Backbone as JSON Lines, residues from 0, in Angstrom:
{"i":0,"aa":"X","n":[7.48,-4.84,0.67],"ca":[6.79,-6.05,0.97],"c":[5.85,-6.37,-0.18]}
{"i":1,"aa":"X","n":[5.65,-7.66,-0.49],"ca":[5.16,-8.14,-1.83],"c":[4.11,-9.36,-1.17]}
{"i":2,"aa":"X","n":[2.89,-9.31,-2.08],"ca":[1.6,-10.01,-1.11],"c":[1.52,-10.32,-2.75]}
{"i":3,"aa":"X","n":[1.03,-12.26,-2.91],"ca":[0.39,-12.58,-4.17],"c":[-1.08,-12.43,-3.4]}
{"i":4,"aa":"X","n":[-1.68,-12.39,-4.5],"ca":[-3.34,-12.18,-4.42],"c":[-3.96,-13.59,-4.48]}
{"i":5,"aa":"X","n":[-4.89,-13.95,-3.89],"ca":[-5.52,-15.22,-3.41],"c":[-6.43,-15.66,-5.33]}
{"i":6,"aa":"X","n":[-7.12,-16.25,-5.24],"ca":[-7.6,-16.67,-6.03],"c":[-9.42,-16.17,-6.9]}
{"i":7,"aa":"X","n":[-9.64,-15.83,-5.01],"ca":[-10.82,-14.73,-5.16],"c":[-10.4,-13.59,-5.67]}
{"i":8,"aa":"X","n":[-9.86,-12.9,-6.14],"ca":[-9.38,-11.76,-6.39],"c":[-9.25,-11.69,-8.29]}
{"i":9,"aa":"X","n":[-10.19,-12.24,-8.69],"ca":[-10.55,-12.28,-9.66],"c":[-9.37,-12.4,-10.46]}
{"i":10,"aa":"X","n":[-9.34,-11.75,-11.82],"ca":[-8.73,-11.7,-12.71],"c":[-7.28,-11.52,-12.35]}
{"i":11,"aa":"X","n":[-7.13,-11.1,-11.14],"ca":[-5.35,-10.77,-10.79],"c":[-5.06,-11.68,-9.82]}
{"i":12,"aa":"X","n":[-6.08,-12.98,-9.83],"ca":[-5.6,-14.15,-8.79],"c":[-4.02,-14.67,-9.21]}
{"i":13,"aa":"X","n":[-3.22,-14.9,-7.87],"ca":[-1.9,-15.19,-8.15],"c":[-0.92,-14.53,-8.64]}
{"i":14,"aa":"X","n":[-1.66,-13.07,-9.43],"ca":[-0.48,-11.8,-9.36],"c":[0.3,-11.15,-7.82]}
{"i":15,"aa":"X","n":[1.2,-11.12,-8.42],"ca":[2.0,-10.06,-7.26],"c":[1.87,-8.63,-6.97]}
{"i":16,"aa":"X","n":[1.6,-8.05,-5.89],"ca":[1.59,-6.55,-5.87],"c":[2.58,-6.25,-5.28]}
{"i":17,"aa":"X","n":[2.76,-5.05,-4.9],"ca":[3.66,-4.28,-4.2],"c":[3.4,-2.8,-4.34]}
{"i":18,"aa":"X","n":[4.24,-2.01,-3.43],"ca":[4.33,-0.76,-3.27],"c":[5.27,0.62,-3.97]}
{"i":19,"aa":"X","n":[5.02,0.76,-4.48],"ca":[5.85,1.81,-4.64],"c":[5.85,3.35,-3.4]}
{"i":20,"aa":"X","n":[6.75,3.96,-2.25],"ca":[6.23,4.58,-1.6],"c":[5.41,6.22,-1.83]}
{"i":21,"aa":"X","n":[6.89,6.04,-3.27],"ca":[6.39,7.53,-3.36],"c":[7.41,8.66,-2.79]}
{"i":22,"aa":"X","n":[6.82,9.91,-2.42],"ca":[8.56,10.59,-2.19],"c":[8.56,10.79,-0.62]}
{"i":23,"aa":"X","n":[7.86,10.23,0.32],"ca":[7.96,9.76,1.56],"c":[8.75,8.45,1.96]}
{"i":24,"aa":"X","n":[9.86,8.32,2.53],"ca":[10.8,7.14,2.61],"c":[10.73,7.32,4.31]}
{"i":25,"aa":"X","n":[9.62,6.86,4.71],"ca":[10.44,6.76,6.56],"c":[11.47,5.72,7.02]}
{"i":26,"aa":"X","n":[11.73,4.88,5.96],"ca":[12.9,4.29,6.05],"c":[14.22,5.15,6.65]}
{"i":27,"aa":"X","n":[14.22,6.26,6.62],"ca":[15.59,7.24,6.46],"c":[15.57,8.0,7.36]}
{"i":28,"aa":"X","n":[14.16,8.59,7.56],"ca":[13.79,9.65,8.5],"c":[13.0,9.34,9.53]}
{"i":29,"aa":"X","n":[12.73,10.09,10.97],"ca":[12.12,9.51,12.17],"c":[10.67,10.41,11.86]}
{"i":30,"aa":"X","n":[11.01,11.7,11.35],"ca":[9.81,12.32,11.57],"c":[9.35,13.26,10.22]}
{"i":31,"aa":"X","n":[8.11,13.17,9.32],"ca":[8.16,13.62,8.26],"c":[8.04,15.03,8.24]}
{"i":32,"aa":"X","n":[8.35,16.09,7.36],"ca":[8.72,17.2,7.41],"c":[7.24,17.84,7.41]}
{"i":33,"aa":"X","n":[6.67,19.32,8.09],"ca":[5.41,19.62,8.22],"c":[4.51,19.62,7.37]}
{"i":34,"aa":"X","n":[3.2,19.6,7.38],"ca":[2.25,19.53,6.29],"c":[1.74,17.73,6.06]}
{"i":35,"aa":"X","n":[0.73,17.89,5.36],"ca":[0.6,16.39,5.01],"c":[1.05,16.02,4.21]}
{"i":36,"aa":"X","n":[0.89,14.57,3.8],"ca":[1.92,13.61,3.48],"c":[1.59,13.31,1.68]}
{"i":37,"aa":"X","n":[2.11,13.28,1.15],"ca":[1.52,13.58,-0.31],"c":[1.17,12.09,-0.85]}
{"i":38,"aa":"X","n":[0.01,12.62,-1.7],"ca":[-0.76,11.37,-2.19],"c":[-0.22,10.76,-3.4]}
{"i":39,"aa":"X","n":[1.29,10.45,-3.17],"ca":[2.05,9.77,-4.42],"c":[2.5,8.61,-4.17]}
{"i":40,"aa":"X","n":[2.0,7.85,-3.57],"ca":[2.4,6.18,-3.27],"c":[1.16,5.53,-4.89]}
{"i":41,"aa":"X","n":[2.1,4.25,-5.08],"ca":[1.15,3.53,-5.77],"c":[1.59,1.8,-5.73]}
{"i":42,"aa":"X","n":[0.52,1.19,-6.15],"ca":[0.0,-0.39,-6.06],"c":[0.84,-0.61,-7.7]}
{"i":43,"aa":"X","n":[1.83,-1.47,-7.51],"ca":[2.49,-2.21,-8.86],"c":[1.91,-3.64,-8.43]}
{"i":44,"aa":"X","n":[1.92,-3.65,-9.88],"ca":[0.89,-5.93,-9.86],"c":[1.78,-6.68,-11.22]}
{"i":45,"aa":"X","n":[2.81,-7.29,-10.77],"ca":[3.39,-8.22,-11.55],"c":[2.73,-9.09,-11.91]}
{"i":46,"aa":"X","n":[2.25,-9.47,-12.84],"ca":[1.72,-10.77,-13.3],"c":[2.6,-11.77,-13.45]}
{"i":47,"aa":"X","n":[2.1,-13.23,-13.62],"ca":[2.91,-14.33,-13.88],"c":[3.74,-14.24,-14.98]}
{"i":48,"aa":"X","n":[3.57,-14.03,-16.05],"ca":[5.02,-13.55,-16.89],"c":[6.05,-12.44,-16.38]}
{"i":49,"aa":"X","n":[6.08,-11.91,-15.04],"ca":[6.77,-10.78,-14.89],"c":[6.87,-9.39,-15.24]}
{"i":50,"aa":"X","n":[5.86,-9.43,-16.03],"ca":[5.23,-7.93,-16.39],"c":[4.79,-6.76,-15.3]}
{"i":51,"aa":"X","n":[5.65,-5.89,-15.12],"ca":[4.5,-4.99,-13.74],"c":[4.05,-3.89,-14.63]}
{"i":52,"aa":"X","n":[3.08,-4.07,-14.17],"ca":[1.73,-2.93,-14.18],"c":[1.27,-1.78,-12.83]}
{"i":53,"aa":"X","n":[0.76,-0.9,-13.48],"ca":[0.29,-0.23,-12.65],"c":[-1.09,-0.05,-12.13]}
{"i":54,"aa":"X","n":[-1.38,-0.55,-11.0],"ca":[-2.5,-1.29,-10.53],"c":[-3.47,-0.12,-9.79]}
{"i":55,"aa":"X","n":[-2.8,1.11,-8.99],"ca":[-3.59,2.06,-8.4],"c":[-2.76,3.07,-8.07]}
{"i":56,"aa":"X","n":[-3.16,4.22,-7.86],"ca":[-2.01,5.58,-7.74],"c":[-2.99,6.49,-6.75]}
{"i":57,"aa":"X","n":[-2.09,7.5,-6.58],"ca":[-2.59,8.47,-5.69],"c":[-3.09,8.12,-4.21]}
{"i":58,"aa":"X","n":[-2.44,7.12,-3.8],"ca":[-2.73,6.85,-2.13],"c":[-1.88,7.41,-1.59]}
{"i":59,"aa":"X","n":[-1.7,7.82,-0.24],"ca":[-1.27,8.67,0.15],"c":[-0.11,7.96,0.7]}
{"i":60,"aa":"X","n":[1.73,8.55,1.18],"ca":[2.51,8.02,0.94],"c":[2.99,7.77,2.19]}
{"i":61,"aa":"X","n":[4.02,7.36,2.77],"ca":[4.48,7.14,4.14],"c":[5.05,5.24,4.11]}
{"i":62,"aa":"X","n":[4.56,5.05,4.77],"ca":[4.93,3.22,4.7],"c":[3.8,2.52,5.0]}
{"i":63,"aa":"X","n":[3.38,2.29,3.5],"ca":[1.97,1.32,3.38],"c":[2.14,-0.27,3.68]}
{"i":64,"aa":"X","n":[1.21,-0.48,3.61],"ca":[1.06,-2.26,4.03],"c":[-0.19,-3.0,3.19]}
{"i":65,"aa":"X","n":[-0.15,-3.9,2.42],"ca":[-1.48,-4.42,1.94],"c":[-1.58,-5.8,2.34]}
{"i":66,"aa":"X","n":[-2.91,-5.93,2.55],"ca":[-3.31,-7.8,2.76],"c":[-4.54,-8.47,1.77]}
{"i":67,"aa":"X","n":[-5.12,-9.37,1.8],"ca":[-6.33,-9.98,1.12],"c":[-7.1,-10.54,1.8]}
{"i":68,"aa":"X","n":[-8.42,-10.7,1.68],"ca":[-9.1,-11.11,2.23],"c":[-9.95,-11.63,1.14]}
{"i":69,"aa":"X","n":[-9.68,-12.85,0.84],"ca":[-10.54,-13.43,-0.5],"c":[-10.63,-12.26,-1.65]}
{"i":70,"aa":"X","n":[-11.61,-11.51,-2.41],"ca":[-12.15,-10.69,-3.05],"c":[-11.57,-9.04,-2.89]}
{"i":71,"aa":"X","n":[-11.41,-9.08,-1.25],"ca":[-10.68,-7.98,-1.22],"c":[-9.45,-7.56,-0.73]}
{"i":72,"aa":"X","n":[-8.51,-6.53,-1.27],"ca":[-7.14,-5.67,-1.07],"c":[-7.54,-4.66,0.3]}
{"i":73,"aa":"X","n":[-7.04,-5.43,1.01],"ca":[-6.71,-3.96,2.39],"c":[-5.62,-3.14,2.41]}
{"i":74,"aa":"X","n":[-5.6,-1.9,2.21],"ca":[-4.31,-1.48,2.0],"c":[-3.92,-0.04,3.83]}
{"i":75,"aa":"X","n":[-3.14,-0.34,4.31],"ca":[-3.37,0.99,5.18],"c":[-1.81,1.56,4.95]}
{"i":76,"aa":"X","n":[-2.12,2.77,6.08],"ca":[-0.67,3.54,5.96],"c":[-1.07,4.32,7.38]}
{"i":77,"aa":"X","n":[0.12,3.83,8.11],"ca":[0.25,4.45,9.26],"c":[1.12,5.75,9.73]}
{"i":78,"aa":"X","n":[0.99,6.44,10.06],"ca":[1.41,7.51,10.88],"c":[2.81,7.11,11.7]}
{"i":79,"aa":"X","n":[3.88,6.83,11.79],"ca":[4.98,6.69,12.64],"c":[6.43,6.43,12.77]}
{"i":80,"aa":"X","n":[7.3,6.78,13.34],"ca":[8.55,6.67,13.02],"c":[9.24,5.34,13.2]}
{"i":81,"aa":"X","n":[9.28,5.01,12.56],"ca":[9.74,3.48,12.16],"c":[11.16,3.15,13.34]}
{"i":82,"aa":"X","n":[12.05,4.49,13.28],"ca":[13.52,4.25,14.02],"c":[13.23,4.29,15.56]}
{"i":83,"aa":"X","n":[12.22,5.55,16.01],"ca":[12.34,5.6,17.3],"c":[11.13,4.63,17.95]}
{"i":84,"aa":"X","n":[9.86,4.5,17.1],"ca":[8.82,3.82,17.63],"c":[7.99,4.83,18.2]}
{"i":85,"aa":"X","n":[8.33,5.89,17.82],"ca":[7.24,7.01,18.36],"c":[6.1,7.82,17.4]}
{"i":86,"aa":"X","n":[4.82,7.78,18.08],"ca":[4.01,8.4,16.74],"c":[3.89,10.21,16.24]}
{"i":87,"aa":"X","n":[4.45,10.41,15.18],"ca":[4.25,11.93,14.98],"c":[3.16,12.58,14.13]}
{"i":88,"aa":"X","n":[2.45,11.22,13.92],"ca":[1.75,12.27,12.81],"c":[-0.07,11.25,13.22]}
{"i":89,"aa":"X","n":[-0.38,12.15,13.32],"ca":[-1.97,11.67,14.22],"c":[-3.17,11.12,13.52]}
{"i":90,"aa":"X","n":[-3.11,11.38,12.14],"ca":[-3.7,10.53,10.62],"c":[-3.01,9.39,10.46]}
{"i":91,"aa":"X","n":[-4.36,8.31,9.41],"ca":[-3.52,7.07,8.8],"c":[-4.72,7.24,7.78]}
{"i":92,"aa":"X","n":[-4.0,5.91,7.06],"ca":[-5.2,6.27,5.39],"c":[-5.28,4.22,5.8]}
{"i":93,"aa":"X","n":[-6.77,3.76,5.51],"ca":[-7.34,2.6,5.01],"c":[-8.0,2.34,3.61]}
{"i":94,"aa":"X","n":[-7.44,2.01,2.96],"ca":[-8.56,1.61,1.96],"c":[-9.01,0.27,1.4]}
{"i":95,"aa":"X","n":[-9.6,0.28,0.92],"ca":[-10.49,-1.19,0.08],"c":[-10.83,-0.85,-1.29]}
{"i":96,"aa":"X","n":[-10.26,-2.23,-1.64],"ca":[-9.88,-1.94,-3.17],"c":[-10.75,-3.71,-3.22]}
{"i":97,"aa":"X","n":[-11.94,-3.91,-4.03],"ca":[-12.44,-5.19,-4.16],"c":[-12.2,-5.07,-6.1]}
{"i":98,"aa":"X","n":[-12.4,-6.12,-6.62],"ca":[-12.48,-6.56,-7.7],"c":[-13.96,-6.65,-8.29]}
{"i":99,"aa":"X","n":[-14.53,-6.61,-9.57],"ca":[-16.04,-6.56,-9.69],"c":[-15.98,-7.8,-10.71]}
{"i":100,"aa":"X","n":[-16.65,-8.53,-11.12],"ca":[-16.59,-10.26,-11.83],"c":[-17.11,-9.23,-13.01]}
């Protein structure tokens, strides 16, 4: 899923982000294998020429989601099996990522 960035969002107004997941794919699997979930997901930001960049790393991996809120990037990652609809893993990660002028 791909979110352009609003206009408040400073210098990357109207860039594109997206996800990279990382080596967690719950696309495939119902339930992730024991232990926690490794902190290898990252934030790619295409700019208007089509250039992607690498925008943030080390969030933790599973199936993230980001939104905007003027100035700021909400990013979460939930805990759950996408196929059955059932929750296995009892953590989620939120973060906030704002821009500084």
């Amino acid at each position: 899923m791909a979110e352009v960035a609003p206009p408040e969002f400073g210098p990357y107004g109207g860039h594109t982000f997206l996800f990279d997941f990382g080596a967690t794919n719950f696309m495939h699997v119902s339930k992730a294998e024991p232990g926690p979930l490794p902190y290898d997901s990252r934030i790619l930001r295409v700019d208007p020429s089509g250039e992607t960049h690498l925008f943030a790393d080390g969030l933790q991996g599973g199936w993230n989601e980001l939104r905007f809120d003027r100035d700021r990037m909400y990013i979460s990652c939930l805990r759950r099996s996408f196929s059955t609809g059932e929750y296995h893993e009892p953590d989620g990660s939120l973060y906030e990522i704002r821009v500084k002028p």
